[in-house]
XYZ file of C-alpha atoms in Angstrom:
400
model
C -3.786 -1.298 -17.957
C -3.125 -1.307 -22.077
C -6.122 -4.476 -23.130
C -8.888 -2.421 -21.370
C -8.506 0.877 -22.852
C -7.054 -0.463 -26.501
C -10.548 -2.785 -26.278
C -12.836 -0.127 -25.281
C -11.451 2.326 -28.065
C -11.906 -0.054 -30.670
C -15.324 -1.228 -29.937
C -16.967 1.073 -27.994
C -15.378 4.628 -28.251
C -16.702 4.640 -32.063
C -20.165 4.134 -31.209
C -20.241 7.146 -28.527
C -18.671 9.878 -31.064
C -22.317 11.216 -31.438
C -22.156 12.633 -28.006
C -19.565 15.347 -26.902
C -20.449 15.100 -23.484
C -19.596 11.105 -23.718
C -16.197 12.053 -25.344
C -15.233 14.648 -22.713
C -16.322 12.252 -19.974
C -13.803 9.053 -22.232
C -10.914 11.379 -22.237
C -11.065 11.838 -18.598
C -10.430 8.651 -17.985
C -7.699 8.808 -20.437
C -6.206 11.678 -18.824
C -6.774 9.155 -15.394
C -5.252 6.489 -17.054
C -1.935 8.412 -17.364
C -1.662 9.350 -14.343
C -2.291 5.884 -13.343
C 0.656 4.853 -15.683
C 2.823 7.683 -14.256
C 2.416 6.471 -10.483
C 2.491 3.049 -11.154
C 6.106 3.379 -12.816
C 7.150 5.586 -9.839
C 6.200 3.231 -7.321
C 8.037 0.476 -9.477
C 11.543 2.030 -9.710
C 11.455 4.260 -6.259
C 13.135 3.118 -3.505
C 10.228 2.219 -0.906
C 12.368 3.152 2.036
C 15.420 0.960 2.318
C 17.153 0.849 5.237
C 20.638 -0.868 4.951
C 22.141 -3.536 6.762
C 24.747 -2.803 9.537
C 27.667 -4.478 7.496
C 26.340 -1.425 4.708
C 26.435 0.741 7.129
C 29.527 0.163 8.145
C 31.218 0.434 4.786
C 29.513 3.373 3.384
C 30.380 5.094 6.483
C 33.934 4.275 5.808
C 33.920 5.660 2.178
C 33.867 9.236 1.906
C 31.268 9.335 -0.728
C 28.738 7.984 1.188
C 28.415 9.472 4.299
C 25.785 12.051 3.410
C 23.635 9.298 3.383
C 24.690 7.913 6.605
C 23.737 11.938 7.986
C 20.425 11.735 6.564
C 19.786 8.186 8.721
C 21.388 9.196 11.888
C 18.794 12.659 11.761
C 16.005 9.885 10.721
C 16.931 8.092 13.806
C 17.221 11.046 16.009
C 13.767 11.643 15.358
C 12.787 8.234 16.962
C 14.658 8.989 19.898
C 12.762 8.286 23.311
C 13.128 11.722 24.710
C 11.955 15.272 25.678
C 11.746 17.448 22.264
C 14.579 19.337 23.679
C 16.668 16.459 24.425
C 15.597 14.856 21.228
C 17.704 17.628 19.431
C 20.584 17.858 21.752
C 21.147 14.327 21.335
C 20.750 14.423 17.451
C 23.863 16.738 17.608
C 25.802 14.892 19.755
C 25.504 11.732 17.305
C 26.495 13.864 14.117
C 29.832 14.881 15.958
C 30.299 11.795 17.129
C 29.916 10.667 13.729
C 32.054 13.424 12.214
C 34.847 12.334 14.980
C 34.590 9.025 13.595
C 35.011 9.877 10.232
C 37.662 11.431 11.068
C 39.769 8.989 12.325
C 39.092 6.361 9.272
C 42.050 6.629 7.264
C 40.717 4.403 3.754
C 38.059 1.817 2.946
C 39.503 -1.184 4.340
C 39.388 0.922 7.957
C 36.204 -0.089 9.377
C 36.872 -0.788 12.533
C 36.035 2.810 13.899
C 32.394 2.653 12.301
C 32.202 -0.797 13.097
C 32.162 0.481 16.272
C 30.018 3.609 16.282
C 27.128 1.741 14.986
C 27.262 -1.269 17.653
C 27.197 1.755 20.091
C 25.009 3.747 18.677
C 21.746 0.703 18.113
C 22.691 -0.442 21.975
C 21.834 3.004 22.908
C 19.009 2.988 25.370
C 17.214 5.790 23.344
C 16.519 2.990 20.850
C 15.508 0.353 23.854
C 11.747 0.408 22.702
C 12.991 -0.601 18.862
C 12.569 -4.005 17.033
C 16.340 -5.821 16.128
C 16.399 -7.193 12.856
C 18.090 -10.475 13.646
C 18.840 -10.796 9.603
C 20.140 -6.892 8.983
C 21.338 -6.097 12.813
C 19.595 -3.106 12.337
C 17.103 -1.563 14.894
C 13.956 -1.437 13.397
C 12.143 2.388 13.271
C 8.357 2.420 14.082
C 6.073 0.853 11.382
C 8.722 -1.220 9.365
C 9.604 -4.210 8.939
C 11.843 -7.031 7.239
C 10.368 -8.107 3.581
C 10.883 -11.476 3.078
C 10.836 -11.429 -0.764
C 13.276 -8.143 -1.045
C 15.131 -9.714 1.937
C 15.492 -5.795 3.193
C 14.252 -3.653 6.023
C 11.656 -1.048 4.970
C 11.286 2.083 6.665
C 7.181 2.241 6.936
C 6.540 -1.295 5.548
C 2.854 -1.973 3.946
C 3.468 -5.405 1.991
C 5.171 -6.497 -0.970
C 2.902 -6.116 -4.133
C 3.760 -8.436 -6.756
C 1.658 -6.014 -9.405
C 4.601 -3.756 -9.277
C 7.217 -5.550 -8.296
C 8.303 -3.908 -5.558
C 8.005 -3.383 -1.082
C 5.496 -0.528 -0.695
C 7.003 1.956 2.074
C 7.483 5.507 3.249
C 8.773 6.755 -0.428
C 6.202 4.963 -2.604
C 3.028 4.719 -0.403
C 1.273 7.698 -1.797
C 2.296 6.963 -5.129
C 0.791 3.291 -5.131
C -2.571 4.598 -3.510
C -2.563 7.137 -6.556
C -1.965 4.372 -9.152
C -4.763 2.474 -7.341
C -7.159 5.245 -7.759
C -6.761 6.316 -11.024
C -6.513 3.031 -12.191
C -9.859 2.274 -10.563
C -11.701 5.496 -11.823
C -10.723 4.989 -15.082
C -11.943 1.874 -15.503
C -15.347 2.863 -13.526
C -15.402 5.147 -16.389
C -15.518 2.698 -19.254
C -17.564 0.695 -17.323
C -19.728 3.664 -16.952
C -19.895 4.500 -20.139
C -21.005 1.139 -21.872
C -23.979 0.880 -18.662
C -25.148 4.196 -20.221
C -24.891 2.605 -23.865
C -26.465 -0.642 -23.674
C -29.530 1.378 -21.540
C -29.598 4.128 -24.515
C -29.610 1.492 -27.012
C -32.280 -0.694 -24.987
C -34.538 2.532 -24.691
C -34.472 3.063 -28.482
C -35.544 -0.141 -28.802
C -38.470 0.389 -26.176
C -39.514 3.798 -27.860
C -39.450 1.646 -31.419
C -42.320 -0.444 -29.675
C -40.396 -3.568 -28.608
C -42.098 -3.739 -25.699
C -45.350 -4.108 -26.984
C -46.131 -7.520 -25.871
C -47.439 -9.705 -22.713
C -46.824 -8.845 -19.219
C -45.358 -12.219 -18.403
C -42.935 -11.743 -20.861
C -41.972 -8.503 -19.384
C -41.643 -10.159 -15.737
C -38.589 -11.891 -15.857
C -36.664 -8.641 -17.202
C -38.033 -6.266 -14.401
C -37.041 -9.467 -11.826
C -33.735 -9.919 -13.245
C -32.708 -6.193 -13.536
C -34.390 -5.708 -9.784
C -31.965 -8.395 -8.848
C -28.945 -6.598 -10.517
C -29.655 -3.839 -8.006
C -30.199 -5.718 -4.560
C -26.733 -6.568 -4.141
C -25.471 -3.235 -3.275
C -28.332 -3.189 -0.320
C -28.202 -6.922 1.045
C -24.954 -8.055 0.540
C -23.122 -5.111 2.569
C -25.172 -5.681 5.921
C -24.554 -9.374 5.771
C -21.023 -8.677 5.431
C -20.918 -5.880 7.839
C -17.228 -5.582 9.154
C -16.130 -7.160 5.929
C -15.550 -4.718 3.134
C -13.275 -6.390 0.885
C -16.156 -8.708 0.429
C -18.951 -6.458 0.375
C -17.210 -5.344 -2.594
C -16.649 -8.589 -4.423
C -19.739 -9.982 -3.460
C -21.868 -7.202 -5.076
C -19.999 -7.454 -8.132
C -20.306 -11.054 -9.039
C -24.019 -10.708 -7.764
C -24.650 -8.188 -9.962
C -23.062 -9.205 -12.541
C -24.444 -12.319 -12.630
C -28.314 -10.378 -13.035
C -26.671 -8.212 -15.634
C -25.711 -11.137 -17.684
C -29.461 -12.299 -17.132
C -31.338 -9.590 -18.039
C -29.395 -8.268 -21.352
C -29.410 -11.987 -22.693
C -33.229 -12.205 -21.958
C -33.449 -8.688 -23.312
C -31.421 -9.633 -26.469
C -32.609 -12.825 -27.086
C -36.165 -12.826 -26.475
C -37.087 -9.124 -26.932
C -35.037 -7.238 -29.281
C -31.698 -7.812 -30.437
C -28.757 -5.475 -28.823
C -25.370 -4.870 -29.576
C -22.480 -7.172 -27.743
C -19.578 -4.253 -27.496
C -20.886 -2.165 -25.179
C -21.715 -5.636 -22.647
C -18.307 -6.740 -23.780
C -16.516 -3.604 -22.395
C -18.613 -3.627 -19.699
C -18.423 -7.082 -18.162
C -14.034 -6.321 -18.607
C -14.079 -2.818 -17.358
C -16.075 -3.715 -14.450
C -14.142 -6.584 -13.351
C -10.660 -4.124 -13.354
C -12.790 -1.490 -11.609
C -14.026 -3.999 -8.989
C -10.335 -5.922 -8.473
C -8.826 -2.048 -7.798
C -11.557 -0.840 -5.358
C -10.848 -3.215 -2.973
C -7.161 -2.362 -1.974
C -7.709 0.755 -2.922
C -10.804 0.859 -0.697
C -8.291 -0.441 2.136
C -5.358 1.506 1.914
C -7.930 4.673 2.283
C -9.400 3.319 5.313
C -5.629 2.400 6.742
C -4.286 5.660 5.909
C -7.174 7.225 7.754
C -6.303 5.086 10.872
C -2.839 6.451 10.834
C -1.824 2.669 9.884
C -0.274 0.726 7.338
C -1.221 -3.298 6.045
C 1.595 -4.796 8.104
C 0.509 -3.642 11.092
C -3.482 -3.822 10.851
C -2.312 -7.661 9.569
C -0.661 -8.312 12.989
C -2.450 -6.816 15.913
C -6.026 -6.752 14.603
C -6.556 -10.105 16.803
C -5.229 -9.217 19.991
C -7.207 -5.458 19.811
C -10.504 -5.714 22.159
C -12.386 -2.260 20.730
C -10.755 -2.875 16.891
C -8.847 -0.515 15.173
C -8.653 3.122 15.700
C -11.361 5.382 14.215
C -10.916 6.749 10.897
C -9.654 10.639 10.652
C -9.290 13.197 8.248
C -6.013 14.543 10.015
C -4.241 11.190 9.501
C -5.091 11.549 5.702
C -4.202 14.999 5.740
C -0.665 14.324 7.750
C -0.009 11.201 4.914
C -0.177 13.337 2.170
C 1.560 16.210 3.429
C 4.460 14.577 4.522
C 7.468 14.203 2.306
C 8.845 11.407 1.632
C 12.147 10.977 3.551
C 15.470 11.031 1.581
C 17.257 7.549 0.296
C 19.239 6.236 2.769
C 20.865 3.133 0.866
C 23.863 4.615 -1.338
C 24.168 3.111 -4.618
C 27.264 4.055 -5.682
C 29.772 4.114 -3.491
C 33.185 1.911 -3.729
C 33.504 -0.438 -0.438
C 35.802 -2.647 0.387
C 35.675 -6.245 -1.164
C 34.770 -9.272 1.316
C 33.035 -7.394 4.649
C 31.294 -9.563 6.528
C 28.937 -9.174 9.635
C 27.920 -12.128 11.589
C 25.692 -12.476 14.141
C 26.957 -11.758 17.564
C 26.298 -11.861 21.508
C 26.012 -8.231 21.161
C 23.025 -8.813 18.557
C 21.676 -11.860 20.010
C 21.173 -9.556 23.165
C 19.719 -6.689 21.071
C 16.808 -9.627 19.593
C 16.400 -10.595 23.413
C 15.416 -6.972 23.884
C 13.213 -6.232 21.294
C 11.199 -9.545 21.851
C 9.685 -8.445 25.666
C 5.736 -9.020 25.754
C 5.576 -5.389 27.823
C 6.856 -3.512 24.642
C 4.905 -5.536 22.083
C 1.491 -4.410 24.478
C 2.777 -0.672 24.369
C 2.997 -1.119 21.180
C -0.558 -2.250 20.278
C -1.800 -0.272 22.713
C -0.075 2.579 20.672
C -2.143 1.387 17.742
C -5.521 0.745 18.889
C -5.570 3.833 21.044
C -7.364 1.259 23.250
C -6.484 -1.105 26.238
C -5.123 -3.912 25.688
C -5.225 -7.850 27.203
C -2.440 -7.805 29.444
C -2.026 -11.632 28.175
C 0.809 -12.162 25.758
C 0.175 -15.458 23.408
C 3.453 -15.493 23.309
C 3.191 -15.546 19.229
C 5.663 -13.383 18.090
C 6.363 -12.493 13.961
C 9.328 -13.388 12.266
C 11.600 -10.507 11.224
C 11.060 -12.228 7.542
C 6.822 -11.359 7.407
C 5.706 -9.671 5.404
């Protein structure tokens, strides 16, 4: 994000100060480039959606400064409730005074038995019978998370684990990595942009100065060669129809590959050019190129009303594919707010708790394994039927 820019100021930016319209269209993608930095930072150091572990639970609830964010999850769960609207609701208030009468009756940190309680209660509540257990956090999984094996946490909304940022992408930093990924992107289409429109300005001074004035069969390998460069983007994407992460890639080495040909035959056997402007253009490409294609998928998966995780697991056992693109999904992502941190970091609990695994959790796993939920819920996805076959292949809570 700092080599591309730094390189194209110092060898190509100079050579375009002639043109104001070039400079307003370079500090666009500075003023992109920013914004790039300023999402990808968020989506570093924001929570992605952390949901805590029961033993957590269990402790924060019994310190008094946490229990705000125990509030926040119970209303998060309410909303996942299998029930009428107006049920939904009345049972959302009954768990907060449950809650509070719990509370209530803890008399220090070290008192956990109470919430130790509420919680085992509250997950084998049959409200939360269509739910996923989390074997490792003896949690019950919300819709659309899942357990990431590198972070070793449950994320509310899971997409994947990026290892460009270091971090799970979930419900609090999914918009902000799609906006890193697309100003990134456009910024360096920019640059690459630019230097096209360079090396052709330079190569059509050199035309106009009569450098062309020579043999047809000299001329043929440069009109074959930059014909070439173009074809990609019309063959490659209807052999590689269903496939557009390779569409993608497989246009841009094509073309690049041309592009290489016909500026070296250009510069070497017809009139010398300069290198900077190729230079820039050959890097910037290759970043512009390597961003489109998650960024091209996220956009599609938003659109489905999806995330990664879950195109990832039930694209194989779908019979029509995935849902349709809609402009209401995209519209409902990115006017949603991001829901509130549930995981309190500061809050004093008692030294030594530990949570083992249980009958009472071993049953909960049992439940959340049953081949007639995992079809309602890939039916759910797909808006489509379903094979009433189960493979039997389930995912480990640790996927990711």
């Amino acid at each position: 994000m700092i080599g591309i820019p730094a390189l194209f100021h110092e060898l190509e930016f100079p050579r375009l100060c002639d043109s104001r319209a070039q400079v307003a269209v370079v500090f666009v993608a500075y003023f992109l480039l920013l914004v790039a930095f300023v999402a990808f930072f968020r989506t570093c150091l924001r929570d992605p959606g952390i949901l805590p572990r029961r033993d957590v639970l269990v402790s924060t609830t019994a310190a008094p400064a946490g229990r705000q964010q125990m509030r926040k999850l119970l209303s998060q769960y309410s909303s996942y409730f299998r029930r009428q609207p107006d049920e939904v609701e009345k049972a959302r208030r009954e768990s907060l005074e449950r809650f509070e009468q719990v509370t209530d009756s803890i008399s220090g940190l070290d008192d956990t038995a109470p919430a130790d309680g509420f919680w085992r209660e509250y997950f084998s509540d049959s409200k939360f019978a269509h739910l996923r257990f989390c074997g490792t956090c003896h949690i019950k999984r919300p819709p659309k998370s899942s357990h990431c094996r590198y972070c070793d946490n449950c994320v509310l909304e899971f997409d994947h684990h990026c290892f460009w940022v270091g971090n799970c992408i979930g419900a609090r930093n999914h918009g902000s990595f799609i906006m890193f990924l697309t100003a990134a992107g456009l910024s360096a289409g920019i640059f690459m942009l630019t230097s096209l429109v360079d090396i052709l300005s330079e190569a059509t001074e050199a035309c106009h100065g009569g450098a062309l004035n020579t043999d047809w069969w000299i001329l043929a390998p440069l009109v074959v060669a930059g014909v070439a460069a173009l074809l990609p983007w019309v063959y490659v994407p209807s052999a590689m129809k269903g496939q557009p992460q390779l569409q993608i890639i497989g246009s841009f080495f094509v073309d690049i590959i041309f592009s290489l040909i016909a500026w070296g035959y250009f510069h070497f056997v017809i009139h010398s050019l300069s290198w900077e402007p190729m230079l820039t253009f050959l890097i910037a490409g290759a970043a512009a190129f390597v961003l489109a294609v998650p960024c091209y998928e996220q956009q599609m998966l938003v659109g489905r009303g999806l995330n990664l995780k879950q195109a990832s697991r039930y694209t194989h056992r779908l019979k029509g594919g995935l849902r349709a693109v809609s402009l209401d999904n995209c519209l409902d992502f990115w006017s949603t707010r991001p829901p509130p941190v549930f995981a309190a970091m500061r809050v004093p609990v008692p030294a030594g708790a530990d949570y083992s695994d249980d009958d009472q959790s071993r049953e909960f796993e049992d439940q959340a394994q049953s081949g007639p939920l995992r079809r309602r819920m890939c039916a759910d996805i797909c808006g489509d039927d379903v094979d009433e076959e189960d493979d039997g292949d389930d995912d480990e809570d640790d996927d990711s």
